mmCIF file of C-alpha atoms and ligand atoms in Angstrom:
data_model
loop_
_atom_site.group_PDB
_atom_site.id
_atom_site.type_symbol
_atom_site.label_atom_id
_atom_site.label_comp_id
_atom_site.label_asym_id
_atom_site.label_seq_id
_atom_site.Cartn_x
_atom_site.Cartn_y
_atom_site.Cartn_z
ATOM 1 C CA UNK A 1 5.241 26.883 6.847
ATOM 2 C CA UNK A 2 7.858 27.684 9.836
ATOM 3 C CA UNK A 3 11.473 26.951 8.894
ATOM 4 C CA UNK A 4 11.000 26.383 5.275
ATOM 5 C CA UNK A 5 12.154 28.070 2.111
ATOM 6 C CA UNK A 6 10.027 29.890 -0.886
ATOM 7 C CA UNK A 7 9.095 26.618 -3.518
ATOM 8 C CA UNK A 8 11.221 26.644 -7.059
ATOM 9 C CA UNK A 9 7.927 28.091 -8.281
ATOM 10 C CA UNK A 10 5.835 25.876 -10.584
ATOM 11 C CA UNK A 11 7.361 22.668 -9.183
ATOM 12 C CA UNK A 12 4.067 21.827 -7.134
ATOM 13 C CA UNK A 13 1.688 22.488 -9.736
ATOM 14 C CA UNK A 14 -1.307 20.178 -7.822
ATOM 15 C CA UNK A 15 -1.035 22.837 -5.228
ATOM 16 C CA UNK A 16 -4.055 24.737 -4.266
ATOM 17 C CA UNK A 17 -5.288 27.688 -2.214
ATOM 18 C CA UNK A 18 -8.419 28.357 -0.602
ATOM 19 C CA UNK A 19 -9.539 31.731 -0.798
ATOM 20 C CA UNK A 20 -12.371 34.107 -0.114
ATOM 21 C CA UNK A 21 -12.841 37.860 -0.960
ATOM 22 C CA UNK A 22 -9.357 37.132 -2.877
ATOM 23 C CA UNK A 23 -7.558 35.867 0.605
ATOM 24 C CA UNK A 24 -6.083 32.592 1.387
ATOM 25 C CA UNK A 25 -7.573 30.649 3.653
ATOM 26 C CA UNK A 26 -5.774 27.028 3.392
ATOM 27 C CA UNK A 27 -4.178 24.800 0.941
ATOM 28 C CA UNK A 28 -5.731 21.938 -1.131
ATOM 29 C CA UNK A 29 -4.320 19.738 -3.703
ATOM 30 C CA UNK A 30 -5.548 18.881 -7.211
ATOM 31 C CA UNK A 31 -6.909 14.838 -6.973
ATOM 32 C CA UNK A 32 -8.748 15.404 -9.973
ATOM 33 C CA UNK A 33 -9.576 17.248 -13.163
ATOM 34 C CA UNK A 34 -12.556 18.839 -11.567
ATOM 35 C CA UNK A 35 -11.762 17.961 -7.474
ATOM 36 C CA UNK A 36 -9.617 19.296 -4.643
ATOM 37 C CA UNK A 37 -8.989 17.898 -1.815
ATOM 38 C CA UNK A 38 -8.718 19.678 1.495
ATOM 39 C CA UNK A 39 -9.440 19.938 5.221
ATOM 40 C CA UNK A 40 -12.682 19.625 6.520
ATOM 41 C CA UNK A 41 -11.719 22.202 9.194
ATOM 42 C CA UNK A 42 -10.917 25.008 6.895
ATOM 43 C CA UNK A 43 -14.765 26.068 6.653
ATOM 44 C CA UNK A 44 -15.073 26.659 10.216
ATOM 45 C CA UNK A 45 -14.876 30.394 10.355
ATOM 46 C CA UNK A 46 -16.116 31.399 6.566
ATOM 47 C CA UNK A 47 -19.678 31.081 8.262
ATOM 48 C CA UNK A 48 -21.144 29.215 4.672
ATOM 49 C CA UNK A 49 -19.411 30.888 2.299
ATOM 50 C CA UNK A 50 -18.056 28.963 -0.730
ATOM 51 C CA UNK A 51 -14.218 29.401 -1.532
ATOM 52 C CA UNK A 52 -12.714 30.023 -4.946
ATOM 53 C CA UNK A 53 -9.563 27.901 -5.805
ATOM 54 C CA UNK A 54 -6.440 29.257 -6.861
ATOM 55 C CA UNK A 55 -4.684 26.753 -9.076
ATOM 56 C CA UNK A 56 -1.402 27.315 -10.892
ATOM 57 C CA UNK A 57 -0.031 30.058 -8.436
ATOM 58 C CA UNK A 58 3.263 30.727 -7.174
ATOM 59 C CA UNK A 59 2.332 34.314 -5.932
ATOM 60 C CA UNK A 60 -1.047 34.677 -4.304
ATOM 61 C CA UNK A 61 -0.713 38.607 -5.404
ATOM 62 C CA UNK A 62 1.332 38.538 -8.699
ATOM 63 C CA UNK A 63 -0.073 38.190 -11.825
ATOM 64 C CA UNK A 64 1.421 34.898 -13.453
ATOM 65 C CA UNK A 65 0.081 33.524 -17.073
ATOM 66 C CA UNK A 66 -1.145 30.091 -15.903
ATOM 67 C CA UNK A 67 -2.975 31.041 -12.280
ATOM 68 C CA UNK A 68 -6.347 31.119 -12.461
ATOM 69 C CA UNK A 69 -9.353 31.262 -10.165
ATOM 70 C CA UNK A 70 -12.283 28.865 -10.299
ATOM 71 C CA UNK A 71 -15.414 28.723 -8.632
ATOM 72 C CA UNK A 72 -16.762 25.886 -6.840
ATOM 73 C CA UNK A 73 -19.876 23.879 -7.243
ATOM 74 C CA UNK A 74 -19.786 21.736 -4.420
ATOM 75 C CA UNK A 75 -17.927 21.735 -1.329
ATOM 76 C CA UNK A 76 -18.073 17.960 0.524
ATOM 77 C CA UNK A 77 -16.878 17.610 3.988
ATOM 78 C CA UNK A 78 -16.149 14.500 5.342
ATOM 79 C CA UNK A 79 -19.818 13.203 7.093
ATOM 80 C CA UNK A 80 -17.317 12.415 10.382
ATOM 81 C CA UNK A 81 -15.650 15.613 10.543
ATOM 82 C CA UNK A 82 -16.417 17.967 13.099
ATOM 83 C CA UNK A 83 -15.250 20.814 15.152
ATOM 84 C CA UNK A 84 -14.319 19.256 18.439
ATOM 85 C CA UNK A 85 -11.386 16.431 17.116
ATOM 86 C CA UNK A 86 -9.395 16.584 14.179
ATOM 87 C CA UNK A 87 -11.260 13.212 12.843
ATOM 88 C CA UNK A 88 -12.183 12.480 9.372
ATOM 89 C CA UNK A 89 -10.821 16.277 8.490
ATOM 90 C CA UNK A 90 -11.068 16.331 5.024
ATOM 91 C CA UNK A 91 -13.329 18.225 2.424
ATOM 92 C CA UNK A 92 -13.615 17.614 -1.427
ATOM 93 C CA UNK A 93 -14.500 20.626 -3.736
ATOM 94 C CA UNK A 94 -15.763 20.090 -7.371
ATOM 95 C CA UNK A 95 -14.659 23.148 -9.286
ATOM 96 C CA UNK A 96 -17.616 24.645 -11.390
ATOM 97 C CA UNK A 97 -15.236 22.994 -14.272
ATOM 98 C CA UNK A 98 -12.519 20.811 -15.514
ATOM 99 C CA UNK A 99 -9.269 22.313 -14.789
ATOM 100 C CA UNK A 100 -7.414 23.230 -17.399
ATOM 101 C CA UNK A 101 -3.885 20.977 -16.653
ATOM 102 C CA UNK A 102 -0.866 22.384 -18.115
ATOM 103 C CA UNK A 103 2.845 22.306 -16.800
ATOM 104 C CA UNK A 104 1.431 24.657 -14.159
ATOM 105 C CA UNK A 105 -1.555 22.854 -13.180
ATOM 106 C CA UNK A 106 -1.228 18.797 -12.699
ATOM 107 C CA UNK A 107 -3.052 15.629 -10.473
ATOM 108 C CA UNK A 108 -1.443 14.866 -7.263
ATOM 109 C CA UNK A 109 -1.840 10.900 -7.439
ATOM 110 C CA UNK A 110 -2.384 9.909 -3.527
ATOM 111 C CA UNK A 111 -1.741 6.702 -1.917
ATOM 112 C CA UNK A 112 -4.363 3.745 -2.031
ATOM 113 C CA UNK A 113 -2.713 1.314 -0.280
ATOM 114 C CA UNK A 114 -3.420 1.635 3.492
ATOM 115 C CA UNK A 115 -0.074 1.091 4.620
ATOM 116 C CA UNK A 116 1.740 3.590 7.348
ATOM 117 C CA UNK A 117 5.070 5.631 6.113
ATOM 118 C CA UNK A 118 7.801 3.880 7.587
ATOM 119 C CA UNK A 119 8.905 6.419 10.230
ATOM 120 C CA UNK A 120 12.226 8.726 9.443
ATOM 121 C CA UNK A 121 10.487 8.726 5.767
ATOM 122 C CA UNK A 122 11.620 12.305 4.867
ATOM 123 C CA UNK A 123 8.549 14.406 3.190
ATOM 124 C CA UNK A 124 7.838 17.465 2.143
ATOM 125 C CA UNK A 125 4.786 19.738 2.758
ATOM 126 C CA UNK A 126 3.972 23.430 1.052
ATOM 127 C CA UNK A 127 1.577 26.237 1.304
ATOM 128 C CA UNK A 128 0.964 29.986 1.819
ATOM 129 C CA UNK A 129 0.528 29.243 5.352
ATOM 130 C CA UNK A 130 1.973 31.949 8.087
ATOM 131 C CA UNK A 131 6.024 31.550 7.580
ATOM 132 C CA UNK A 132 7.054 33.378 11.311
ATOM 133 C CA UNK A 133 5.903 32.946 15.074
ATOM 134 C CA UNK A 134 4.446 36.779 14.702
ATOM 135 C CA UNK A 135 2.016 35.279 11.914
ATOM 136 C CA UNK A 136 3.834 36.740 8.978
ATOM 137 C CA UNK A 137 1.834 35.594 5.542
ATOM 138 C CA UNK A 138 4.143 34.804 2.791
ATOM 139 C CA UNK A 139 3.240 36.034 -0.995
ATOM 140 C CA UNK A 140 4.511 33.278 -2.480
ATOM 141 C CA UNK A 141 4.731 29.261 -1.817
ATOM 142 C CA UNK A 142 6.824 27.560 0.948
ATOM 143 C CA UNK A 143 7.831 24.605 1.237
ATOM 144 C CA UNK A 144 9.753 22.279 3.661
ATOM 145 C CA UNK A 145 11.223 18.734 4.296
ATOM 146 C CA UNK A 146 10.305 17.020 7.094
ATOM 147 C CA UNK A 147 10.701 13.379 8.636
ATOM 148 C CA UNK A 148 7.659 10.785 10.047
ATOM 149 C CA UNK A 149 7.133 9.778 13.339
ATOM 150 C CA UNK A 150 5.890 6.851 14.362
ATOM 151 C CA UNK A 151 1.968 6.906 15.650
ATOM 152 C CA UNK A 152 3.793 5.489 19.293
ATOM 153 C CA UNK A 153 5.740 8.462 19.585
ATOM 154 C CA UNK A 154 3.034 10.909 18.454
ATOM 155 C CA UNK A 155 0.866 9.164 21.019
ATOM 156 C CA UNK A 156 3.113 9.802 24.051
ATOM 157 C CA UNK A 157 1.494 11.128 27.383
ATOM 158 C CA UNK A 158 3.501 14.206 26.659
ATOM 159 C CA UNK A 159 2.345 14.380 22.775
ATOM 160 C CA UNK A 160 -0.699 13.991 21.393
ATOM 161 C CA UNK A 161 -1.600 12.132 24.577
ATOM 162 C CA UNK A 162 -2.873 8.522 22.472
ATOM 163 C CA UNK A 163 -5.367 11.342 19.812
ATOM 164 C CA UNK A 164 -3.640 10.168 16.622
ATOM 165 C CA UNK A 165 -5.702 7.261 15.487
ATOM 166 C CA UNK A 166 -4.647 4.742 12.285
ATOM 167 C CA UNK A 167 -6.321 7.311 9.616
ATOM 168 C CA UNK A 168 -3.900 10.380 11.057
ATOM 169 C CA UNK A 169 0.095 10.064 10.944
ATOM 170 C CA UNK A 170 2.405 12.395 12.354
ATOM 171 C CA UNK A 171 6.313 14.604 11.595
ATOM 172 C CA UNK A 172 8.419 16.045 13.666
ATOM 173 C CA UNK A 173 7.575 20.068 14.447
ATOM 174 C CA UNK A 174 10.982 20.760 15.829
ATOM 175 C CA UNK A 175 11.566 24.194 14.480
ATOM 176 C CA UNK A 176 10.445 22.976 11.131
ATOM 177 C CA UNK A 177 6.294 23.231 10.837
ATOM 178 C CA UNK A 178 3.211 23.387 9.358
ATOM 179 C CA UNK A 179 1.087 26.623 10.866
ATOM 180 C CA UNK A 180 -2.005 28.285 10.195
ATOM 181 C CA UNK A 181 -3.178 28.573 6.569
ATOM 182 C CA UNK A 182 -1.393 25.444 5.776
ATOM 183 C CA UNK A 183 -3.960 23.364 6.732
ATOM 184 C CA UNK A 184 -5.610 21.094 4.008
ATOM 185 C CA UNK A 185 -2.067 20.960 1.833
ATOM 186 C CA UNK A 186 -0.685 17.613 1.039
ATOM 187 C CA UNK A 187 2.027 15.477 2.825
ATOM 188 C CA UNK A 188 4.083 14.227 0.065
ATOM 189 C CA UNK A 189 6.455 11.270 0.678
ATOM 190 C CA UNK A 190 8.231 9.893 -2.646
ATOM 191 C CA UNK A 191 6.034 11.739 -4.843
ATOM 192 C CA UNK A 192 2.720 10.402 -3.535
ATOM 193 C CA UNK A 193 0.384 12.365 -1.314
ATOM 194 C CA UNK A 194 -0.032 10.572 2.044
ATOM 195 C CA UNK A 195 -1.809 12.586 4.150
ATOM 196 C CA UNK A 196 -3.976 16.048 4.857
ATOM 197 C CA UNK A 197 -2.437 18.730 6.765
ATOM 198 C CA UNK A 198 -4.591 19.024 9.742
ATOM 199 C CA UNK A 199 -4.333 21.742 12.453
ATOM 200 C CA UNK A 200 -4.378 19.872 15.311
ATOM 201 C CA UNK A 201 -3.533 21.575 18.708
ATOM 202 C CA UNK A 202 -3.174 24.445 16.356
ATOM 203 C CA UNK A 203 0.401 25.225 17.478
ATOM 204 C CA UNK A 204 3.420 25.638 15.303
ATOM 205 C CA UNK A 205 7.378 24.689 15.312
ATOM 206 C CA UNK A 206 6.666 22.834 18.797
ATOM 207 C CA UNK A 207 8.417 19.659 19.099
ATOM 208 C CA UNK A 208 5.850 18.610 21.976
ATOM 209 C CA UNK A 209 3.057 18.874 19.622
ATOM 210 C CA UNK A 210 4.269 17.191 16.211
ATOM 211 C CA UNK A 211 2.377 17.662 12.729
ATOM 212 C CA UNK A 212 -0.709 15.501 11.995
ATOM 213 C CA UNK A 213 -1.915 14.958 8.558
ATOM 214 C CA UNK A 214 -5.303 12.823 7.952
ATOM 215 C CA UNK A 215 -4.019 9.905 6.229
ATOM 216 C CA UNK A 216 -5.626 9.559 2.699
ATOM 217 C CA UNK A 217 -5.390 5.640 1.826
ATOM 218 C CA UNK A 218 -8.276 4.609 4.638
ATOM 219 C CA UNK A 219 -10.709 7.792 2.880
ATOM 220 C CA UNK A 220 -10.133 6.204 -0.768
ATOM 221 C CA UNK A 221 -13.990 4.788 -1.210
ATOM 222 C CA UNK A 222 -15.448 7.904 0.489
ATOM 223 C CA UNK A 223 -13.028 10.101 -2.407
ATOM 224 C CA UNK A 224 -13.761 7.499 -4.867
ATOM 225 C CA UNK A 225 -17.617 7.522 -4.011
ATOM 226 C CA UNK A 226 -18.628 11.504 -3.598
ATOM 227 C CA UNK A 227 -16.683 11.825 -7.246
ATOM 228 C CA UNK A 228 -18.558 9.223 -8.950
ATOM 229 C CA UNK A 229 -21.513 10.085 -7.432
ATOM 230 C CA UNK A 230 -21.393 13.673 -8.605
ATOM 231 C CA UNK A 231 -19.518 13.008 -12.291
ATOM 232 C CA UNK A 232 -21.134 14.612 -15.467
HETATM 233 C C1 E8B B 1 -10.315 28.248 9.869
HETATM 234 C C2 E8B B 1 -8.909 27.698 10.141
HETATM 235 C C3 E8B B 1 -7.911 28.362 9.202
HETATM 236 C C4 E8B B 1 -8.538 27.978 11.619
HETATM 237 C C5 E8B B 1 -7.165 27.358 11.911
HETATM 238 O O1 E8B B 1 -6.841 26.329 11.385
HETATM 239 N N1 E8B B 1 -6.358 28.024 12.795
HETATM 240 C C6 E8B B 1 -5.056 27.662 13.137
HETATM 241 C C7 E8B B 1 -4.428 28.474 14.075
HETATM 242 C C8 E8B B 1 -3.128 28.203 14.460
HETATM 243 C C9 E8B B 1 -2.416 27.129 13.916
HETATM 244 C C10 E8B B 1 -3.046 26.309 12.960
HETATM 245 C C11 E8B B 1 -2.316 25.156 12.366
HETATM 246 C C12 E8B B 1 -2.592 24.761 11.038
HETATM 247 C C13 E8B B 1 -1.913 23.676 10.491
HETATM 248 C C14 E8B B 1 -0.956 22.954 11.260
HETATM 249 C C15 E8B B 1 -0.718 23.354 12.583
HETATM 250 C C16 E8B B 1 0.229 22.587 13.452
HETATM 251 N N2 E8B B 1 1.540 22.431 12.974
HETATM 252 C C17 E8B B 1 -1.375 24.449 13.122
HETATM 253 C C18 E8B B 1 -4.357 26.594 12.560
#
């Protein structure tokens, strides 16, 4: 997160992070008990290693009484996601268990209705992404605010150049950003995830080259399907 501030710790407890040999790799958010959601693009370099999920963390180094570390039993990438476009860049993991919720560890509810955010809707995004140009890794959660664009202005020539389709939406990067290791956090606008931090043209605090989240309302039957399919 570029331009943000450290979370009020514990105030984001459906956040989630990605790790492997104990580092973070990229946010997620609780959706369920036993599921996280994330971004498909996230496995591209841990050459088919499974991650471990950090839930109820502030610190990513610090012990804290209600972080804990589960394993994963499956990890579900979107069947459209690949590693030329940011389409369909989501991933579902089923933790080996139920998580246990607590006032550390809570469901995100995301949006169903497939309905853009009204552009200028302020949101907020957090994670353990890098927090400086230089690629400076923060300890402990960041957070910031920032406002939607509309898909016509994240389509411009000198954009996104017409790449943001009607299941991605965009916010301004002006100084403000998403970077690398927040990728697969939520977009939260009035308490409802919207969309998927994606990486995009995988450049940070740009205003040429806004934010683009996969919107979650058009995935709801895939979600709704792979955690059916694999309940009990
Ligand atoms: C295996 C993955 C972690 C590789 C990767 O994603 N790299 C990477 C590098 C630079 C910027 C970003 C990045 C992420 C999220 C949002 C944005 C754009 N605001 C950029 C992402």
């Amino acid at each position: 997160i570029l331009g943000g501030s450290e979370a009020k710790p514990h105030l984001k407890p459906y956040m989630a992070s990605l790790q492997l040999d104990g580092q973070h790799v990229c946010g997620g958010f609780l959706i369920a008990e036993q599921w996280v959601l994330s971004a498909a693009h996230c496995t591209e370099e841990t050459d088919g290693k499974v991650f471990q999920v950090l839930l109820g963390a502030h610190s990513l180094t610090e012990p804290e009484p209600h972080k804990r570390l589960y394993r994963v039993r499956a990890q579900i990438p979107h069947p459209g996601s690949n590693i030329h476009n940011n389409k369909d860049d989501l991933l579902l993991l089923q933790l080996e268990e139920k998580a246990e919720l607590n006032e550390h560890v809570r469901v995100l509810p995301f949006q169903r209705e497939d309905r853009d955010v009204a552009a200028d809707t302020v949101c907020e995004v957090a994670g353990w992404g890098t927090i400086s140009h230089s690629g400076r890794r923060p300890n402990v959660l960041y957070q910031v605010e920032r406002p939607v664009i509309s898909r016509d202005v994240c389509n411009h020539r000198t954009r996104h150049d017409h790449t943001i389709t009607e299941k991605m939406m965009c916010t301004d990067s002006r100084r403000k950003d998403t970077c690398k290791g927040d990728s697969g956090g939520p977009l939260v606008c009035n308490g409802v995830a919207e969309g998927v931090v994606t990486a995009g043209s995988r450049v940070c605090g740009n205003y040429k080259k806004p934010a683009i989240y996969t919107r979650i309302a058009p995935y709801m039957a895939w979600i709704d399907s792979v955690m059916a399919s694999a309940a009990g």
